[in-house]
Every structure is written in structure tokens, then in C-alpha cells.
mmCIF file of C-alpha atoms and ligand atoms in Angstrom:
data_model
loop_
_atom_site.group_PDB
_atom_site.id
_atom_site.type_symbol
_atom_site.label_atom_id
_atom_site.label_comp_id
_atom_site.label_asym_id
_atom_site.label_seq_id
_atom_site.Cartn_x
_atom_site.Cartn_y
_atom_site.Cartn_z
ATOM 1 C CA MET A 248 0.000 0.000 0.000
ATOM 2 C CA MET A 249 0.819 3.619 -0.049
ATOM 3 C CA SER A 250 3.675 4.076 -2.341
ATOM 4 C CA ASP A 251 3.378 7.427 -3.980
ATOM 5 C CA ARG A 252 6.273 8.453 -6.131
ATOM 6 C CA ALA A 253 4.797 11.919 -6.429
ATOM 7 C CA ARG A 254 6.566 12.760 -3.201
ATOM 8 C CA ARG A 255 9.509 15.031 -3.823
ATOM 9 C CA LYS A 256 12.856 13.556 -2.882
ATOM 10 C CA LEU A 257 14.563 15.130 0.092
ATOM 11 C CA LEU A 258 18.219 15.069 0.978
ATOM 12 C CA VAL A 259 19.326 16.467 4.334
ATOM 13 C CA ALA A 260 22.932 17.074 5.403
ATOM 14 C CA ASN A 261 23.424 16.828 9.149
ATOM 15 C CA TRP A 262 26.792 18.445 9.746
ATOM 16 C CA LYS A 263 26.562 17.656 13.468
ATOM 17 C CA MET A 264 29.356 19.423 15.430
ATOM 18 C CA HIS A 265 31.590 20.234 12.485
ATOM 19 C CA PHE A 266 32.936 23.319 10.713
ATOM 20 C CA VAL A 267 33.646 26.941 11.522
ATOM 21 C CA ARG A 268 32.660 29.787 9.218
ATOM 22 C CA ALA A 269 35.546 29.638 6.777
ATOM 23 C CA GLN A 270 35.098 25.896 6.317
ATOM 24 C CA ALA A 271 31.370 26.274 5.807
ATOM 25 C CA LEU A 272 31.851 28.960 3.164
ATOM 26 C CA GLU A 273 34.434 26.895 1.339
ATOM 27 C CA TYR A 274 32.071 23.921 1.422
ATOM 28 C CA LEU A 275 29.246 26.037 0.001
ATOM 29 C CA ARG A 276 31.444 27.419 -2.744
ATOM 30 C CA VAL A 277 32.060 23.901 -4.021
ATOM 31 C CA PHE A 278 28.658 22.456 -3.226
ATOM 32 C CA THR A 279 26.414 25.135 -4.713
ATOM 33 C CA GLU A 280 28.406 24.951 -7.929
ATOM 34 C CA ARG A 281 28.056 21.156 -8.139
ATOM 35 C CA VAL A 282 24.301 21.098 -7.525
ATOM 36 C CA ARG A 283 23.439 23.834 -9.954
ATOM 37 C CA GLY A 284 20.703 22.329 -12.095
ATOM 38 C CA VAL A 285 19.383 20.028 -9.360
ATOM 39 C CA GLN A 286 15.752 21.051 -9.161
ATOM 40 C CA LYS A 287 13.472 18.109 -8.584
ATOM 41 C CA THR A 288 15.273 17.099 -5.406
ATOM 42 C CA GLU A 289 14.949 19.228 -2.315
ATOM 43 C CA ILE A 290 18.271 19.857 -0.573
ATOM 44 C CA VAL A 291 18.534 20.908 3.057
ATOM 45 C CA LEU A 292 21.650 21.715 5.092
ATOM 46 C CA ALA A 293 21.681 21.436 8.885
ATOM 47 C CA PRO A 294 24.796 23.209 10.190
ATOM 48 C CA PRO A 295 25.434 23.819 13.897
ATOM 49 C CA PHE A 296 23.651 26.820 15.450
ATOM 50 C CA THR A 297 26.762 28.979 15.177
ATOM 51 C CA LEU A 298 26.709 28.684 11.385
ATOM 52 C CA LEU A 299 23.014 29.141 10.705
ATOM 53 C CA GLU A 300 23.296 32.823 9.895
ATOM 54 C CA THR A 301 26.403 32.504 7.718
ATOM 55 C CA VAL A 302 25.086 29.487 5.835
ATOM 56 C CA GLY A 303 21.607 31.002 5.538
ATOM 57 C CA ARG A 304 23.026 34.117 3.893
ATOM 58 C CA ALA A 305 25.213 32.132 1.524
ATOM 59 C CA LEU A 306 22.261 29.964 0.461
ATOM 60 C CA HIS A 307 20.085 32.936 -0.369
ATOM 61 C CA GLY A 308 18.704 32.515 -3.885
ATOM 62 C CA THR A 309 20.034 28.961 -4.326
ATOM 63 C CA GLY A 310 16.838 27.116 -3.433
ATOM 64 C CA ILE A 311 18.781 25.082 -0.859
ATOM 65 C CA LYS A 312 17.035 25.187 2.519
ATOM 66 C CA LEU A 313 18.339 25.691 6.017
ATOM 67 C CA ALA A 314 17.719 23.417 9.009
ATOM 68 C CA ALA A 315 18.740 23.498 12.647
ATOM 69 C CA GLN A 316 19.886 20.335 14.401
ATOM 70 C CA ASP A 317 17.777 20.872 17.520
ATOM 71 C CA LEU A 318 15.634 23.412 19.368
ATOM 72 C CA PHE A 319 14.324 24.000 22.865
ATOM 73 C CA TYR A 320 10.590 23.803 23.501
ATOM 74 C CA GLU A 321 10.046 27.020 25.470
ATOM 75 C CA ARG A 322 9.360 30.242 23.610
ATOM 76 C CA GLU A 323 11.692 32.426 25.673
ATOM 77 C CA GLY A 324 12.932 32.911 29.199
ATOM 78 C CA ALA A 325 15.627 31.876 31.639
ATOM 79 C CA PHE A 326 16.926 28.803 29.815
ATOM 80 C CA THR A 327 20.667 29.303 29.637
ATOM 81 C CA GLY A 328 22.217 27.960 26.483
ATOM 82 C CA GLU A 329 18.962 27.028 24.776
ATOM 83 C CA ILE A 330 17.613 28.143 21.390
ATOM 84 C CA SER A 331 13.915 28.608 20.649
ATOM 85 C CA ALA A 332 11.878 27.925 17.539
ATOM 86 C CA ILE A 333 11.292 31.659 17.103
ATOM 87 C CA MET A 334 15.045 32.264 17.026
ATOM 88 C CA LEU A 335 15.441 29.599 14.357
ATOM 89 C CA LYS A 336 12.595 31.040 12.343
ATOM 90 C CA ASP A 337 14.249 34.431 12.547
ATOM 91 C CA LEU A 338 17.387 32.964 10.944
ATOM 92 C CA GLY A 339 15.370 31.479 8.099
ATOM 93 C CA CYS A 340 15.284 27.829 9.152
ATOM 94 C CA ALA A 341 12.692 25.906 7.187
ATOM 95 C CA TYR A 342 13.382 22.672 9.069
ATOM 96 C CA VAL A 343 14.622 21.464 12.424
ATOM 97 C CA ILE A 344 15.881 17.994 13.314
ATOM 98 C CA VAL A 345 14.187 16.648 16.436
ATOM 99 C CA GLY A 346 14.993 13.557 18.497
ATOM 100 C CA HIS A 347 18.249 12.551 16.874
ATOM 101 C CA SER A 348 19.571 9.388 18.536
ATOM 102 C CA GLU A 349 22.768 11.150 19.593
ATOM 103 C CA ARG A 350 20.658 13.542 21.648
ATOM 104 C CA ARG A 351 18.482 10.744 22.990
ATOM 105 C CA ARG A 352 21.568 8.774 24.036
ATOM 106 C CA LEU A 353 24.046 11.461 25.112
ATOM 107 C CA LEU A 354 21.700 14.151 26.374
ATOM 108 C CA GLY A 355 18.872 12.108 27.822
ATOM 109 C CA GLU A 356 16.154 13.251 25.447
ATOM 110 C CA THR A 357 12.953 11.359 26.095
ATOM 111 C CA ASP A 358 9.899 10.913 23.885
ATOM 112 C CA GLU A 359 8.153 13.412 26.160
ATOM 113 C CA ILE A 360 10.793 16.087 25.571
ATOM 114 C CA ILE A 361 10.723 15.304 21.861
ATOM 115 C CA ASN A 362 6.966 15.715 21.862
ATOM 116 C CA LYS A 363 7.320 19.208 23.369
ATOM 117 C CA LYS A 364 9.988 20.111 20.831
ATOM 118 C CA LEU A 365 7.757 18.981 17.971
ATOM 119 C CA ARG A 366 4.936 21.146 19.297
ATOM 120 C CA ALA A 367 7.264 24.137 19.498
ATOM 121 C CA ALA A 368 8.442 23.594 15.922
ATOM 122 C CA LEU A 369 4.897 23.204 14.618
ATOM 123 C CA ASP A 370 3.759 26.338 16.470
ATOM 124 C CA ALA A 371 6.544 28.327 14.837
ATOM 125 C CA GLN A 372 5.770 26.761 11.453
ATOM 126 C CA ILE A 373 9.133 25.109 11.132
ATOM 127 C CA ALA A 374 8.970 21.647 9.610
ATOM 128 C CA ALA A 375 10.295 19.035 12.029
ATOM 129 C CA ILE A 376 12.446 16.121 10.918
ATOM 130 C CA LEU A 377 11.664 13.539 13.589
ATOM 131 C CA CYS A 378 14.294 10.806 14.000
ATOM 132 C CA VAL A 379 13.312 7.360 15.197
ATOM 133 C CA GLY A 380 15.247 4.112 15.250
ATOM 134 C CA GLU A 381 16.178 1.039 17.239
ATOM 135 C CA THR A 382 19.467 0.077 18.894
ATOM 136 C CA LEU A 383 21.387 -3.071 18.039
ATOM 137 C CA GLU A 384 20.097 -4.939 21.110
ATOM 138 C CA GLU A 385 16.537 -3.987 20.283
ATOM 139 C CA ARG A 386 17.027 -5.166 16.747
ATOM 140 C CA ARG A 387 18.549 -8.465 17.873
ATOM 141 C CA ALA A 388 15.626 -8.968 20.200
ATOM 142 C CA GLY A 389 13.277 -8.562 17.220
ATOM 143 C CA ARG A 390 11.818 -5.388 18.732
ATOM 144 C CA THR A 391 12.480 -2.926 15.886
ATOM 145 C CA HIS A 392 8.864 -2.206 15.057
ATOM 146 C CA ALA A 393 7.788 -2.134 18.695
ATOM 147 C CA VAL A 394 10.486 0.475 19.399
ATOM 148 C CA LEU A 395 9.498 2.559 16.382
ATOM 149 C CA GLU A 396 5.888 2.450 17.496
ATOM 150 C CA THR A 397 6.705 3.560 21.056
ATOM 151 C CA GLN A 398 8.902 6.403 19.800
ATOM 152 C CA MET A 399 6.343 7.566 17.251
ATOM 153 C CA ARG A 400 3.383 7.388 19.632
ATOM 154 C CA GLY A 401 5.358 9.215 22.326
ATOM 155 C CA ALA A 402 6.733 11.896 20.028
ATOM 156 C CA LEU A 403 3.464 12.552 18.244
ATOM 157 C CA ALA A 404 1.093 12.222 21.214
ATOM 158 C CA GLY A 405 -1.689 14.789 21.070
ATOM 159 C CA LEU A 406 -0.252 16.609 18.076
ATOM 160 C CA ARG A 407 -2.604 17.836 15.469
ATOM 161 C CA LEU A 408 -1.001 17.856 12.060
ATOM 162 C CA PRO A 409 -2.704 20.062 9.535
ATOM 163 C CA SER A 410 -3.595 18.018 6.496
ATOM 164 C CA PRO A 411 -1.110 18.583 3.661
ATOM 165 C CA SER A 412 -3.742 20.338 1.587
ATOM 166 C CA GLU A 413 -4.006 23.040 4.257
ATOM 167 C CA GLY A 414 -0.481 23.874 3.230
ATOM 168 C CA ARG A 415 0.664 25.033 6.658
ATOM 169 C CA GLY A 416 4.258 24.468 7.587
ATOM 170 C CA ASP A 417 7.392 25.619 5.982
ATOM 171 C CA GLY A 418 8.780 22.408 4.528
ATOM 172 C CA GLY A 419 9.466 22.321 0.835
ATOM 173 C CA GLU A 420 6.141 20.665 0.191
ATOM 174 C CA GLY A 421 4.290 22.842 2.686
ATOM 175 C CA GLU A 422 4.384 20.023 5.200
ATOM 176 C CA CYS A 423 5.252 20.293 8.839
ATOM 177 C CA LEU A 424 6.655 16.838 9.573
ATOM 178 C CA VAL A 425 9.206 14.537 7.990
ATOM 179 C CA ILE A 426 10.222 11.272 9.635
ATOM 180 C CA SER A 427 13.695 9.849 9.404
ATOM 181 C CA TYR A 428 14.213 6.172 10.103
ATOM 182 C CA GLU A 429 17.661 5.929 11.626
ATOM 183 C CA PRO A 430 18.707 2.600 13.083
ATOM 184 C CA VAL A 431 21.098 3.589 15.865
ATOM 185 C CA TRP A 432 23.521 0.789 15.011
ATOM 186 C CA ALA A 433 23.936 2.199 11.506
ATOM 187 C CA ILE A 434 24.732 5.786 12.486
ATOM 188 C CA GLY A 435 28.358 6.714 12.037
ATOM 189 C CA THR A 436 29.393 3.070 11.966
ATOM 190 C CA GLY A 437 29.849 2.475 8.255
ATOM 191 C CA VAL A 438 27.349 -0.397 8.583
ATOM 192 C CA ASN A 439 24.197 0.615 6.763
ATOM 193 C CA ALA A 440 20.862 -1.176 6.949
ATOM 194 C CA ALA A 441 19.966 -3.256 3.916
ATOM 195 C CA PRO A 442 17.669 -1.174 1.706
ATOM 196 C CA GLU A 443 14.901 -3.801 1.981
ATOM 197 C CA GLU A 444 15.145 -3.720 5.756
ATOM 198 C CA ALA A 445 14.970 0.088 5.799
ATOM 199 C CA GLU A 446 11.997 -0.100 3.425
ATOM 200 C CA ALA A 447 10.159 -2.464 5.789
ATOM 201 C CA SER A 448 10.613 0.041 8.609
ATOM 202 C CA ALA A 449 9.625 2.975 6.399
ATOM 203 C CA LEU A 450 6.446 1.159 5.389
ATOM 204 C CA PHE A 451 5.724 0.377 9.038
ATOM 205 C CA ILE A 452 6.163 4.074 9.878
ATOM 206 C CA ARG A 453 3.886 5.145 7.033
ATOM 207 C CA GLU A 454 1.180 2.747 8.130
ATOM 208 C CA LEU A 455 1.476 3.991 11.673
ATOM 209 C CA VAL A 456 1.106 7.596 10.472
ATOM 210 C CA ALA A 457 -2.115 6.519 8.741
ATOM 211 C CA GLN A 458 -3.366 5.102 12.041
ATOM 212 C CA LEU A 459 -2.291 8.076 14.135
ATOM 213 C CA PHE A 460 -3.478 10.717 11.677
ATOM 214 C CA ASN A 461 -5.071 9.798 8.383
ATOM 215 C CA THR A 462 -4.270 8.232 5.037
ATOM 216 C CA GLU A 463 -3.840 11.562 3.250
ATOM 217 C CA ILE A 464 -1.082 12.594 5.636
ATOM 218 C CA ALA A 465 0.441 9.096 5.444
ATOM 219 C CA GLN A 466 0.519 9.192 1.648
ATOM 220 C CA ARG A 467 2.125 12.592 1.563
ATOM 221 C CA ILE A 468 4.569 12.442 4.454
ATOM 222 C CA ARG A 469 8.187 12.031 3.449
ATOM 223 C CA ILE A 470 10.162 9.310 5.159
ATOM 224 C CA LEU A 471 13.946 9.349 5.050
ATOM 225 C CA TYR A 472 16.551 6.746 5.838
ATOM 226 C CA GLY A 473 19.630 7.721 7.848
ATOM 227 C CA GLY A 474 22.679 5.698 8.882
ATOM 228 C CA SER A 475 25.970 5.470 6.982
ATOM 229 C CA VAL A 476 24.476 6.742 3.732
ATOM 230 C CA LYS A 477 27.058 7.510 1.061
ATOM 231 C CA PRO A 478 27.040 7.910 -2.718
ATOM 232 C CA GLU A 479 27.687 4.178 -3.184
ATOM 233 C CA ASN A 480 24.604 3.023 -1.286
ATOM 234 C CA PHE A 481 22.282 6.015 -1.545
ATOM 235 C CA GLY A 482 20.536 4.908 -4.761
ATOM 236 C CA GLY A 483 19.503 1.599 -3.186
ATOM 237 C CA PHE A 484 17.588 3.463 -0.499
ATOM 238 C CA VAL A 485 15.801 6.109 -2.550
ATOM 239 C CA GLN A 486 14.624 3.501 -5.007
ATOM 240 C CA GLN A 487 12.531 1.880 -2.298
ATOM 241 C CA PRO A 488 8.864 2.797 -2.626
ATOM 242 C CA ASN A 489 8.501 4.217 0.882
ATOM 243 C CA ILE A 490 11.868 5.927 1.253
ATOM 244 C CA ASP A 491 11.844 9.480 -0.037
ATOM 245 C CA GLY A 492 15.402 10.502 0.658
ATOM 246 C CA ALA A 493 18.133 10.461 3.265
ATOM 247 C CA LEU A 494 19.508 12.185 6.318
ATOM 248 C CA VAL A 495 23.240 12.071 5.816
ATOM 249 C CA GLY A 496 25.844 12.656 8.520
ATOM 250 C CA GLY A 497 29.483 11.779 7.826
ATOM 251 C CA ALA A 498 29.275 11.702 4.033
ATOM 252 C CA SER A 499 27.555 15.095 3.944
ATOM 253 C CA LEU A 500 30.749 16.729 5.215
ATOM 254 C CA ASP A 501 32.301 16.205 1.811
ATOM 255 C CA PRO A 502 30.615 18.621 -0.618
ATOM 256 C CA GLU A 503 31.533 16.449 -3.613
ATOM 257 C CA ALA A 504 30.005 13.324 -2.072
ATOM 258 C CA PHE A 505 26.876 15.135 -0.944
ATOM 259 C CA ALA A 506 26.422 16.756 -4.353
ATOM 260 C CA GLN A 507 26.819 13.352 -5.964
ATOM 261 C CA MET A 508 23.889 12.074 -3.926
ATOM 262 C CA ALA A 509 21.750 15.031 -4.971
ATOM 263 C CA LYS A 510 22.498 14.188 -8.586
ATOM 264 C CA ILE A 511 21.665 10.523 -8.082
ATOM 265 C CA ALA A 512 18.322 11.495 -6.513
ATOM 266 C CA GLU A 513 17.665 13.807 -9.437
ATOM 267 C CA ARG A 514 18.144 11.021 -11.973
ATOM 268 C CA LEU A 515 15.928 8.444 -10.258
HETATM 269 P P1 PGA B 855 25.894 9.049 9.414
HETATM 270 O O1 PGA B 855 24.857 9.854 10.344
HETATM 271 O O2 PGA B 855 25.490 9.307 8.005
HETATM 272 O O3 PGA B 855 27.229 9.627 9.756
HETATM 273 O O4 PGA B 855 25.753 7.619 9.782
HETATM 274 C C1 PGA B 855 23.513 9.813 10.037
HETATM 275 C C2 PGA B 855 22.704 10.579 11.036
HETATM 276 O O5 PGA B 855 23.155 10.768 12.174
HETATM 277 O O6 PGA B 855 21.620 11.037 10.725
#
């Protein structure tokens, strides 16, 4: 069910904690040149907070969108070190990554916190890229889908998503939520999931979205795969009927490699 190739492909670079301004500008000089002519595929860059303004300015007029890697759920106040959705909006962020496994694992982010962050993003009309995925132990115990279901139900509890036709949200397709399936054991390890395995999880996620919301949202929502994606394996993922693109960490730090993926997506 529910494969709809009308969904626009989406490629997100998660730079994580890399680059200072000069490096980012050098990257963009190479990258924007290489992806000139890429139009069908939506490209998003998620630099660290410190680079959002610099990268945002440099991307002006390129069609490439800006994302933050995280946000805090309060609007403003005494929250030392935190960044609100309004601040991200002010810098031109169209997207924000929420619930990345590194934050869940290293910074104790729970589904409840993630739920609040999603609400904050939706309120500010920033499209959230929600990351979900199982650990190696959970996978070995055959609990992958159970874990995905718990994470999705927790993260999305009580959220009202406008239907895509309402066009609210600032994502490239006017949506306000993208889901990235990111098996924790595949992130930064060089061991990627098999495309068929990632597809099974993406389909599970899409069916769950239909249950939690409705079939229109489920048909339209874009689901990414993330975890050791590189030019050599990227095509295998985006060819799957329920995978609409990728969230790329390590390989996105090389502008040539990331541009190559954008071109592959464009051809498929
Ligand atoms: P990776 O990271 O591509 O370096 O595995 C992916 C991610 O964290 O989203």
C-alpha cells in the first residue's frame, strides 16, 4: 500500500558538530556549484547553530534550505544555552531535526521532551524532521517495530497535524513533519541497513502515520533513511517505494560526495 512516487525527494545534510565559518563557506562554494541544475530534489543543510546565519546568507537565492539540528521547547525565558523555535525562524530555518539518537543517548532526550519540541516547531511553522530508530540490542531482540511504534506514539502524542492540503508548515512541500528512520547501530558506523530492511521500517512508519493521523497525511509524508548513507549506497535506499530521501551525517561533510547524492536522486 501507499507508495506514492509523487513525493519530492529530500536530501538532508546533518553536519553535526563540524565546521567553523571559513570551512562552511568553502564547502558552500564547491557544493552550490556542483548542484546547480538540481531542481526536482529538495536539498537541506543542517549546520550547527553557530553557522546558521552565515550558511543562511550564503544559500540565499540557491533554493537550498536551512535546518537546525535541535531546538528547545520554550518560547523564551531563563533557559541558559537554549535556542527557541522563534530564534530559528528568525534565521530562516525551514526545518529542524528533532529527536536525533545522539541527543536521545548522550543528552537524555525522552519521547516526552521530543513531543514538546515537535509542538514548538509546529507552532513556529518550522517543519520538524523527527528521527526514530532502534538500537542493536533492540534489533537483535526482534523489537524494531515495537520500538518505532513507542517512539512515534510518544513523540506525536496529542499533536494535530494540519492536512497537507491546508499547506501550513514551511517544509518544501508545505508540510510540517518529515520522519527519518535511523537505526542507531547504523549511524556513524559504516554499517548501513539493507535497503529492503529500511523499506520495511519505512512502510511500518507510514502505516502507523495513517493510524495516528489519516491516510492523506500518510501518503504525503516524506520518510527518510539515515545511517551510513554515502554515494555508493544512496541509490539503493531512494529507489525503495517508501523511502523518499536520506539524512546524511558523515558523508555530507564532503561537498563532492553530498552533491553526488543530490544528482543521483535527481536522476531516479
Ligand atoms: P551518518 O549519520 O550518516 O554519519 O551515519 C547519520 C545521522 O546521524 O543522521
